[in-house]
CSV table of C-alpha atoms and ligand atoms in Angstrom, one decimal:
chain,number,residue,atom,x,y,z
A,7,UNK,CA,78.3,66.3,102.3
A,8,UNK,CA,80.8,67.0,99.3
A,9,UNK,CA,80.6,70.1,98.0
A,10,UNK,CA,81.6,69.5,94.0
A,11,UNK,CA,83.6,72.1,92.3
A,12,UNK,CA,84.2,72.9,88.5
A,13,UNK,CA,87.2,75.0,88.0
A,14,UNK,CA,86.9,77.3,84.9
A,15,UNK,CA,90.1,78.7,83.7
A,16,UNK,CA,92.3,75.7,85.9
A,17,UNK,CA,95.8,76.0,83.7
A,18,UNK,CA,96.4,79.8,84.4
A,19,UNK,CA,97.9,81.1,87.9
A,20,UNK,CA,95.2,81.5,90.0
A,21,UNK,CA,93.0,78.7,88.9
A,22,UNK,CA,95.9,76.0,88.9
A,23,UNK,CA,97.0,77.4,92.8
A,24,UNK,CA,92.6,76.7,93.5
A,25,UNK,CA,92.9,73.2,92.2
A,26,UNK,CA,95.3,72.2,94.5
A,27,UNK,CA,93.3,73.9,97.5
A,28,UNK,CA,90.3,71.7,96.7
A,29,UNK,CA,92.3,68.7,96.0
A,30,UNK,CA,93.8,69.9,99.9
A,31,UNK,CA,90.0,70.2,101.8
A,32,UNK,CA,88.5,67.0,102.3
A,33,UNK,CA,85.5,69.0,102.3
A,34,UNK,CA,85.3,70.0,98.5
A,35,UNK,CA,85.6,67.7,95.6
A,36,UNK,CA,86.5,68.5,91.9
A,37,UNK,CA,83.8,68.1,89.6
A,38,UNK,CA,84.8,69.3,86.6
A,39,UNK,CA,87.9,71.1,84.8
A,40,UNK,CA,87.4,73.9,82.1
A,41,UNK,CA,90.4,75.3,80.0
A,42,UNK,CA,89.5,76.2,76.2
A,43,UNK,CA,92.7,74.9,74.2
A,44,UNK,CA,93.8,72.1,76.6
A,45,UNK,CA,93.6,68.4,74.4
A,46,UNK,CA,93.9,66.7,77.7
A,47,UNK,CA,90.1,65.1,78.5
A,48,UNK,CA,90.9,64.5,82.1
A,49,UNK,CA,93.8,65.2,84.4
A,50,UNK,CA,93.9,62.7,87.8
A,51,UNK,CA,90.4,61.5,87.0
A,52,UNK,CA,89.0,64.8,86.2
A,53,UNK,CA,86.8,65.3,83.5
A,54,UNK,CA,88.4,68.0,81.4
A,55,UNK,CA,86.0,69.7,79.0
A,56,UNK,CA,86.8,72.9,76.6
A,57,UNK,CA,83.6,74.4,76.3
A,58,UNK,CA,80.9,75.2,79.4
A,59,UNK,CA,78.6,74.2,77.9
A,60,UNK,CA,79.8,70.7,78.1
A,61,UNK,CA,79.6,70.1,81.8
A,62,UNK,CA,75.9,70.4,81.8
A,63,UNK,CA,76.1,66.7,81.9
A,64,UNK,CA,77.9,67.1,84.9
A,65,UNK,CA,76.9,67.4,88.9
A,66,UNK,CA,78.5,70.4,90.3
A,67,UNK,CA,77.5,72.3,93.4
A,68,UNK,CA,79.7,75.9,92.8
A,69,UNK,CA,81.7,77.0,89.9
A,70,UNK,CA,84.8,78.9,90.3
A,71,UNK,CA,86.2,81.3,87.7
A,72,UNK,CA,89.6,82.5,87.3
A,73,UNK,CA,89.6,83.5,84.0
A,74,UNK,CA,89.8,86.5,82.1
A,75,UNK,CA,87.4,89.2,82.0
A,76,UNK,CA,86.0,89.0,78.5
A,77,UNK,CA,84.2,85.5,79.2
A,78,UNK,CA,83.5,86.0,83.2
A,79,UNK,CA,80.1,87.6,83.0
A,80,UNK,CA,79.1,84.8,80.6
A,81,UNK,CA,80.0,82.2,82.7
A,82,UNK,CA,78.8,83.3,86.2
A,83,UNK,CA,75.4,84.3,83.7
A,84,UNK,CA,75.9,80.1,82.4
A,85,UNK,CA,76.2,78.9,86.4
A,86,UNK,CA,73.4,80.9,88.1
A,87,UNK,CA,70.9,79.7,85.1
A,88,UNK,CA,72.1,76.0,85.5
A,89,UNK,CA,72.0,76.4,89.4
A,90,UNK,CA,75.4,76.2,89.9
A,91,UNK,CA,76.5,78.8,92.4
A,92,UNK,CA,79.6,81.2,91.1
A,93,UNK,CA,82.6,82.3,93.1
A,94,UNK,CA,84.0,84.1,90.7
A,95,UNK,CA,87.8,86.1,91.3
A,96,UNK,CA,88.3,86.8,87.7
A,97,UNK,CA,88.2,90.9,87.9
A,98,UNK,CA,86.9,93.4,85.1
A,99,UNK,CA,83.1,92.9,85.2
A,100,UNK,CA,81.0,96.5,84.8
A,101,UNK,CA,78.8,98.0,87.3
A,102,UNK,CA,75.3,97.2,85.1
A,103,UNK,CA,77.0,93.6,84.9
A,104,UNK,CA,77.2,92.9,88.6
A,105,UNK,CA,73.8,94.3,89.7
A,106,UNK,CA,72.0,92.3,86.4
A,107,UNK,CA,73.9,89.1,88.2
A,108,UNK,CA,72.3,89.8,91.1
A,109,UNK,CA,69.2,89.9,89.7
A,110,UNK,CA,68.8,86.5,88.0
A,111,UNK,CA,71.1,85.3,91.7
A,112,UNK,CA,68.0,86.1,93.5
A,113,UNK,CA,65.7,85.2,90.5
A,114,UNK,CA,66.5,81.6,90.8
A,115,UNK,CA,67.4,82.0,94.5
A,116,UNK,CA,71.2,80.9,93.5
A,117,UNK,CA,73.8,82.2,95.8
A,118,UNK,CA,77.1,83.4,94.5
A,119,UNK,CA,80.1,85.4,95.1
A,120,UNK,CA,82.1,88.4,92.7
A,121,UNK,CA,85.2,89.2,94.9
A,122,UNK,CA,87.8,91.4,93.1
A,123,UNK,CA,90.0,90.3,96.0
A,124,UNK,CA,90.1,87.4,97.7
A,125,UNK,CA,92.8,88.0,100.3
A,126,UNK,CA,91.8,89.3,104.1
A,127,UNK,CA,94.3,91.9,104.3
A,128,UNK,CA,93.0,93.6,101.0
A,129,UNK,CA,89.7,93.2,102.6
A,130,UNK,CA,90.5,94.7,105.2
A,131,UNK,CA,92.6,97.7,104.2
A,132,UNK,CA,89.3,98.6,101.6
A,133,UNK,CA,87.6,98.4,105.2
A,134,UNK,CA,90.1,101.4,106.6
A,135,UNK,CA,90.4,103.3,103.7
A,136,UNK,CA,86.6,103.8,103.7
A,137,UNK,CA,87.1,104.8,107.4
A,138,UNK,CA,90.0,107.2,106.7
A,139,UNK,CA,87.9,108.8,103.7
A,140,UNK,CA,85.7,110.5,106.3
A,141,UNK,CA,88.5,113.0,107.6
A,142,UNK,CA,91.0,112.6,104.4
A,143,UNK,CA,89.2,113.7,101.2
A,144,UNK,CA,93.2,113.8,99.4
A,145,UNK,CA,93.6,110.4,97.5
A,146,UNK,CA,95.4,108.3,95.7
A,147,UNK,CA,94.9,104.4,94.9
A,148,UNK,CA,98.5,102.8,93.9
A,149,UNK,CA,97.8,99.3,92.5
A,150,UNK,CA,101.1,97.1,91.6
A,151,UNK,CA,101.0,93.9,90.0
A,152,UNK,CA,102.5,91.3,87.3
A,153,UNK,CA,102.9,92.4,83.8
A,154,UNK,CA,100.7,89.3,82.7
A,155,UNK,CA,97.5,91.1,84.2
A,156,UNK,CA,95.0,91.7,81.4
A,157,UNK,CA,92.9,94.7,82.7
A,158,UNK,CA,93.9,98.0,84.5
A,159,UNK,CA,92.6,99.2,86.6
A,160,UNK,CA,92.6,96.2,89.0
A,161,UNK,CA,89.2,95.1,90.4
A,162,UNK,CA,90.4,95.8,93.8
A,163,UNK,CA,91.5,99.1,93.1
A,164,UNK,CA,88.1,100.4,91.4
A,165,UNK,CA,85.9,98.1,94.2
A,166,UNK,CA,88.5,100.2,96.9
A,167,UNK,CA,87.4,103.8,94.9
A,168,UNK,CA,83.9,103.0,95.2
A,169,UNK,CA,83.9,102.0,98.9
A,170,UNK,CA,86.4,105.7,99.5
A,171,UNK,CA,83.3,107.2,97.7
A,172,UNK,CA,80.4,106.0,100.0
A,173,UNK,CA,82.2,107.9,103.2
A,174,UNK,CA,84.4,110.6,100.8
A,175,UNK,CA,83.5,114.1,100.6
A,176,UNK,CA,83.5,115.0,96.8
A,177,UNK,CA,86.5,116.7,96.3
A,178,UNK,CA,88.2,117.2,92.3
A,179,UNK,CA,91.8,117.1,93.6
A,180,UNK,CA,94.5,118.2,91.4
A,181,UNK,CA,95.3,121.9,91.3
A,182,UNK,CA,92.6,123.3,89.5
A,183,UNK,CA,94.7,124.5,86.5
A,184,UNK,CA,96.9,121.0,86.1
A,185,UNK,CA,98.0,120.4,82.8
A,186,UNK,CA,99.1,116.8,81.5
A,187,UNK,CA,102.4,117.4,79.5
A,188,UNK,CA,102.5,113.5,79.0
A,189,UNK,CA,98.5,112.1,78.8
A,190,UNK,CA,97.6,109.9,81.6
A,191,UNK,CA,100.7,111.2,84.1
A,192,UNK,CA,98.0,111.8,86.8
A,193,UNK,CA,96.5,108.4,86.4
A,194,UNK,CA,92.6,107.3,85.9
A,195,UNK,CA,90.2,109.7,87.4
A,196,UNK,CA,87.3,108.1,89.5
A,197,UNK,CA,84.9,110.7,91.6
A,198,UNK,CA,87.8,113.4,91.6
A,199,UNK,CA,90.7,111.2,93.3
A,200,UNK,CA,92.9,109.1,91.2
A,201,UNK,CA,93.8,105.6,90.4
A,202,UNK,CA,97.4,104.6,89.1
A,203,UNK,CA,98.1,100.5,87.9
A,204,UNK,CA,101.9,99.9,87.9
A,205,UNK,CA,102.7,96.5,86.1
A,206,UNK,CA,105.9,95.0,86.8
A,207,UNK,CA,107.5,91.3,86.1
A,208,UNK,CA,108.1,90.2,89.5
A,209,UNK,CA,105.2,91.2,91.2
A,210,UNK,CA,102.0,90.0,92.4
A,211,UNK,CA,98.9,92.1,93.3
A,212,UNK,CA,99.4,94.5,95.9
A,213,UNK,CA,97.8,98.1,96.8
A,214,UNK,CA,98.4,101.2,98.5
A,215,UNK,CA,95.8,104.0,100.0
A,216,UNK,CA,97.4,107.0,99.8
A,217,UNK,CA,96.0,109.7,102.0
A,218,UNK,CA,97.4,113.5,102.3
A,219,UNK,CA,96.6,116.8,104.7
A,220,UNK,CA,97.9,119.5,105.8
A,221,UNK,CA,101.3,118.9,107.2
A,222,UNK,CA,100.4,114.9,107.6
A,223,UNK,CA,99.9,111.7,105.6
A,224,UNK,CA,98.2,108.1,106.1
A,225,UNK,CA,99.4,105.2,103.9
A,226,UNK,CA,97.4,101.8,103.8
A,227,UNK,CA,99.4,99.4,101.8
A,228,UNK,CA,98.7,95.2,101.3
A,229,UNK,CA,101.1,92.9,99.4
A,230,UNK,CA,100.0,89.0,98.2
A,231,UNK,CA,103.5,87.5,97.5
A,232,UNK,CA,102.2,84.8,96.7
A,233,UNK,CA,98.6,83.6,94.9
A,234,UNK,CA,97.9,81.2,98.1
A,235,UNK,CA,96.9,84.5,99.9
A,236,UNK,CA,93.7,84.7,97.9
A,237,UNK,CA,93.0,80.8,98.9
A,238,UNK,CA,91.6,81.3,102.2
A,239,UNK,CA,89.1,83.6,101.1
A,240,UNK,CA,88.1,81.1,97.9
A,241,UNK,CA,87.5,78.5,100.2
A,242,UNK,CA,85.2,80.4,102.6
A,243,UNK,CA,83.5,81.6,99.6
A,244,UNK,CA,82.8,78.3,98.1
A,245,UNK,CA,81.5,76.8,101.6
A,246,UNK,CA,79.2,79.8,102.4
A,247,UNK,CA,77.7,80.5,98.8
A,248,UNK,CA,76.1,76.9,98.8
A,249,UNK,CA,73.8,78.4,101.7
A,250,UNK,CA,72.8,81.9,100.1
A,251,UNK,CA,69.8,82.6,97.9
A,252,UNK,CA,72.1,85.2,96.5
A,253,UNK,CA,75.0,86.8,95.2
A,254,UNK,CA,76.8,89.2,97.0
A,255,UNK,CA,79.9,91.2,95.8
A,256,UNK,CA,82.7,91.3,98.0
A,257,UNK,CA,84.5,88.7,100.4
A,258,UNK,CA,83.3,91.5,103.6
A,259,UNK,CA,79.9,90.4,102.8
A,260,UNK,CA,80.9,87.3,103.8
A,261,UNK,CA,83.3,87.4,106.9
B,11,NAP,P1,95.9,83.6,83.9
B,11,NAP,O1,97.1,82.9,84.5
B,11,NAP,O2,96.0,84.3,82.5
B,11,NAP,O3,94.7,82.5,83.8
B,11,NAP,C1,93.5,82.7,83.1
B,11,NAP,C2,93.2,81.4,82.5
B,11,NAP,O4,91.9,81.4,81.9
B,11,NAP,C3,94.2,81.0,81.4
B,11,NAP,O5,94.7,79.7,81.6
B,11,NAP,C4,93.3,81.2,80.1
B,11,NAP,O6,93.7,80.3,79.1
B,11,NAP,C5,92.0,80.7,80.7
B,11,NAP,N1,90.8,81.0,79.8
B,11,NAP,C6,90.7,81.9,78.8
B,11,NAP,N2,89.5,81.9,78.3
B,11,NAP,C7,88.8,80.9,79.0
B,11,NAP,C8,87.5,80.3,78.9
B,11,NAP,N3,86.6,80.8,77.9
B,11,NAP,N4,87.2,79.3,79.7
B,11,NAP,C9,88.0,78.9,80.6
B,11,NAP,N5,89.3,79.4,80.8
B,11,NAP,C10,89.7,80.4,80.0
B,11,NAP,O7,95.4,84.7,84.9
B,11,NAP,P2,95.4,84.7,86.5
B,11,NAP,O8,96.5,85.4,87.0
B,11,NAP,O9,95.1,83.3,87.0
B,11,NAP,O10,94.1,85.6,86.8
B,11,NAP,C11,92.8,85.2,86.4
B,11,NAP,C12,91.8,86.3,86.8
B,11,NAP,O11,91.8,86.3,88.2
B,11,NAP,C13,92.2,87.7,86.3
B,11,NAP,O12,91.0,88.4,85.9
B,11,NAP,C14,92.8,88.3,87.5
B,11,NAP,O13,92.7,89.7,87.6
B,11,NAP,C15,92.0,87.7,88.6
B,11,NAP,N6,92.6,87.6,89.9
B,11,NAP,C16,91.7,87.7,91.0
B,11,NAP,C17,92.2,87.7,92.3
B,11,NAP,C18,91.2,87.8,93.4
B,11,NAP,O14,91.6,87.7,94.6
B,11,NAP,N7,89.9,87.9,93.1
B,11,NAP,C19,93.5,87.4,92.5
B,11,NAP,C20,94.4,87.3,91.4
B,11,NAP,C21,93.9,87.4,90.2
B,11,NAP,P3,94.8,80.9,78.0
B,11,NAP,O15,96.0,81.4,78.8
B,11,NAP,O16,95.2,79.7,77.2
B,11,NAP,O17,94.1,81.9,77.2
């Protein structure tokens, strides 16, 4: 069976590079369209709506959001209660956010999927900075991307923190008597290690693990050249969420 696919946000970068993977997987088959300004009312056959709330109308097994993160939590709240299941790669939801989405996911026994990143190797270096945490408590989380990015830090980076702070001894780190002659120089703090967001024209997302000791240092680093590398991991995610009664966050709960 088809799996049917609305694409909310399907004229920016990542949404328009998902679009053409469903239009590529014989598998999946575009359902609906959502872009708020667009005057077009259907591109190749494809109903084209502004509004969400106009595709209610509409059958649609999984909604996919690339948009930006002031109107994500709303529409991943719009597609659980309509049971439509979310994959949703738009980045800048809050803690409280994702667990109340998982809530009303296993409420109405919807599955769904929150991945800040939807690239394996930025899976899987989360995977060995967590790993590394346990015998380097010295930090830092690098993340580089386009200057077009909306939110800082990057979803990756914070989701990457929090996994470093499940195996991470607590450690404030910094000499205890650092002074900021510029504020913000040392970055965002999360958990006493810090986070720094580079944005650049040129670049797309990429990370780096920074880890020091004495007399030795460990550095994880991923680069997505290009915004097919999160496509693998969108189409997994739309194929296995149709089978949950949940919604997880993270691709790893999924692999
Ligand atoms: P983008 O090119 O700016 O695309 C966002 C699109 O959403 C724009 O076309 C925007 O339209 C549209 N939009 C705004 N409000 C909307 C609404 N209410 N309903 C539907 N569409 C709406 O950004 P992007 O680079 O594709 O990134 C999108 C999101 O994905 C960001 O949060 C980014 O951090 C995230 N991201 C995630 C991953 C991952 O692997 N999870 C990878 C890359 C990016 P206008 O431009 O006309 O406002």
């Amino acid at each position: 069976m088809m799996i049917k696919v609305i694409i909310s946000g399907f004229k920016g970068r990542m949404g328009s590079t998902a679009v053409d993977m469903v239009n590529n997987d014989p598998e999946l088959e575009l359902a609906a369209l959502i872009d708020p300004y667009t005057t077009e009312k259907e591109v190749d056959g494809i109903p084209v709506f502004n509004d969400k709330a106009d595709v209610l109308g509409v059958a649609a097994d999984v909604w996919v959001d690339f948009t930006i993160p002031d109107v994500a939590y709303a529409n991943t709240k719009f597609a659980i209660e309509h049971n439509i299941c979310p994959v949703v790669g738009t980045t800048g939801f809050t803690e409280a956010q994702i667990s109340e989405l998982i809530d009303l996911s296993q409420s109405k026994k919807i599955g769904g999927l929150i991945a800040p990143n939807f690239a394996i190797g930025a899976i899987l270096v989360m995977e060995f900075a967590q790993k590394a945490a346990q015998y380097f408590p010295d930090v830092e989380i690098i993340e580089l991307h386009h200057d077009k990015k909306k939110d800082a830090p990057s979803g990756t980076a914070v989701k990457t923190a929090e996994l470093i702070k499940e195996t991470r001894t607590y450690k404030k780190q910094g000499a205890a008597d650092e002074v900021e002659t510029l504020p913000g120089a040392r970055g965002a703090e999360f958990d006493g290690m810090r986070i720094h967001s580079v944005r650049l024209p040129g670049l797309v997302a990429h990370q780096e693990v920074i880890f020091g000791a004495n007399g030795e240092g460990l550095t994880l680093r991923h680069d997505s050249y290009d915004r097919v590398s999160f496509m693998g991991g969108v189409n997994l995610g739309i194929k296995k969420v149709v089978n949950l009664d949940t919604l997880v966050y993270g691709l790893e709960h999924l692999l």
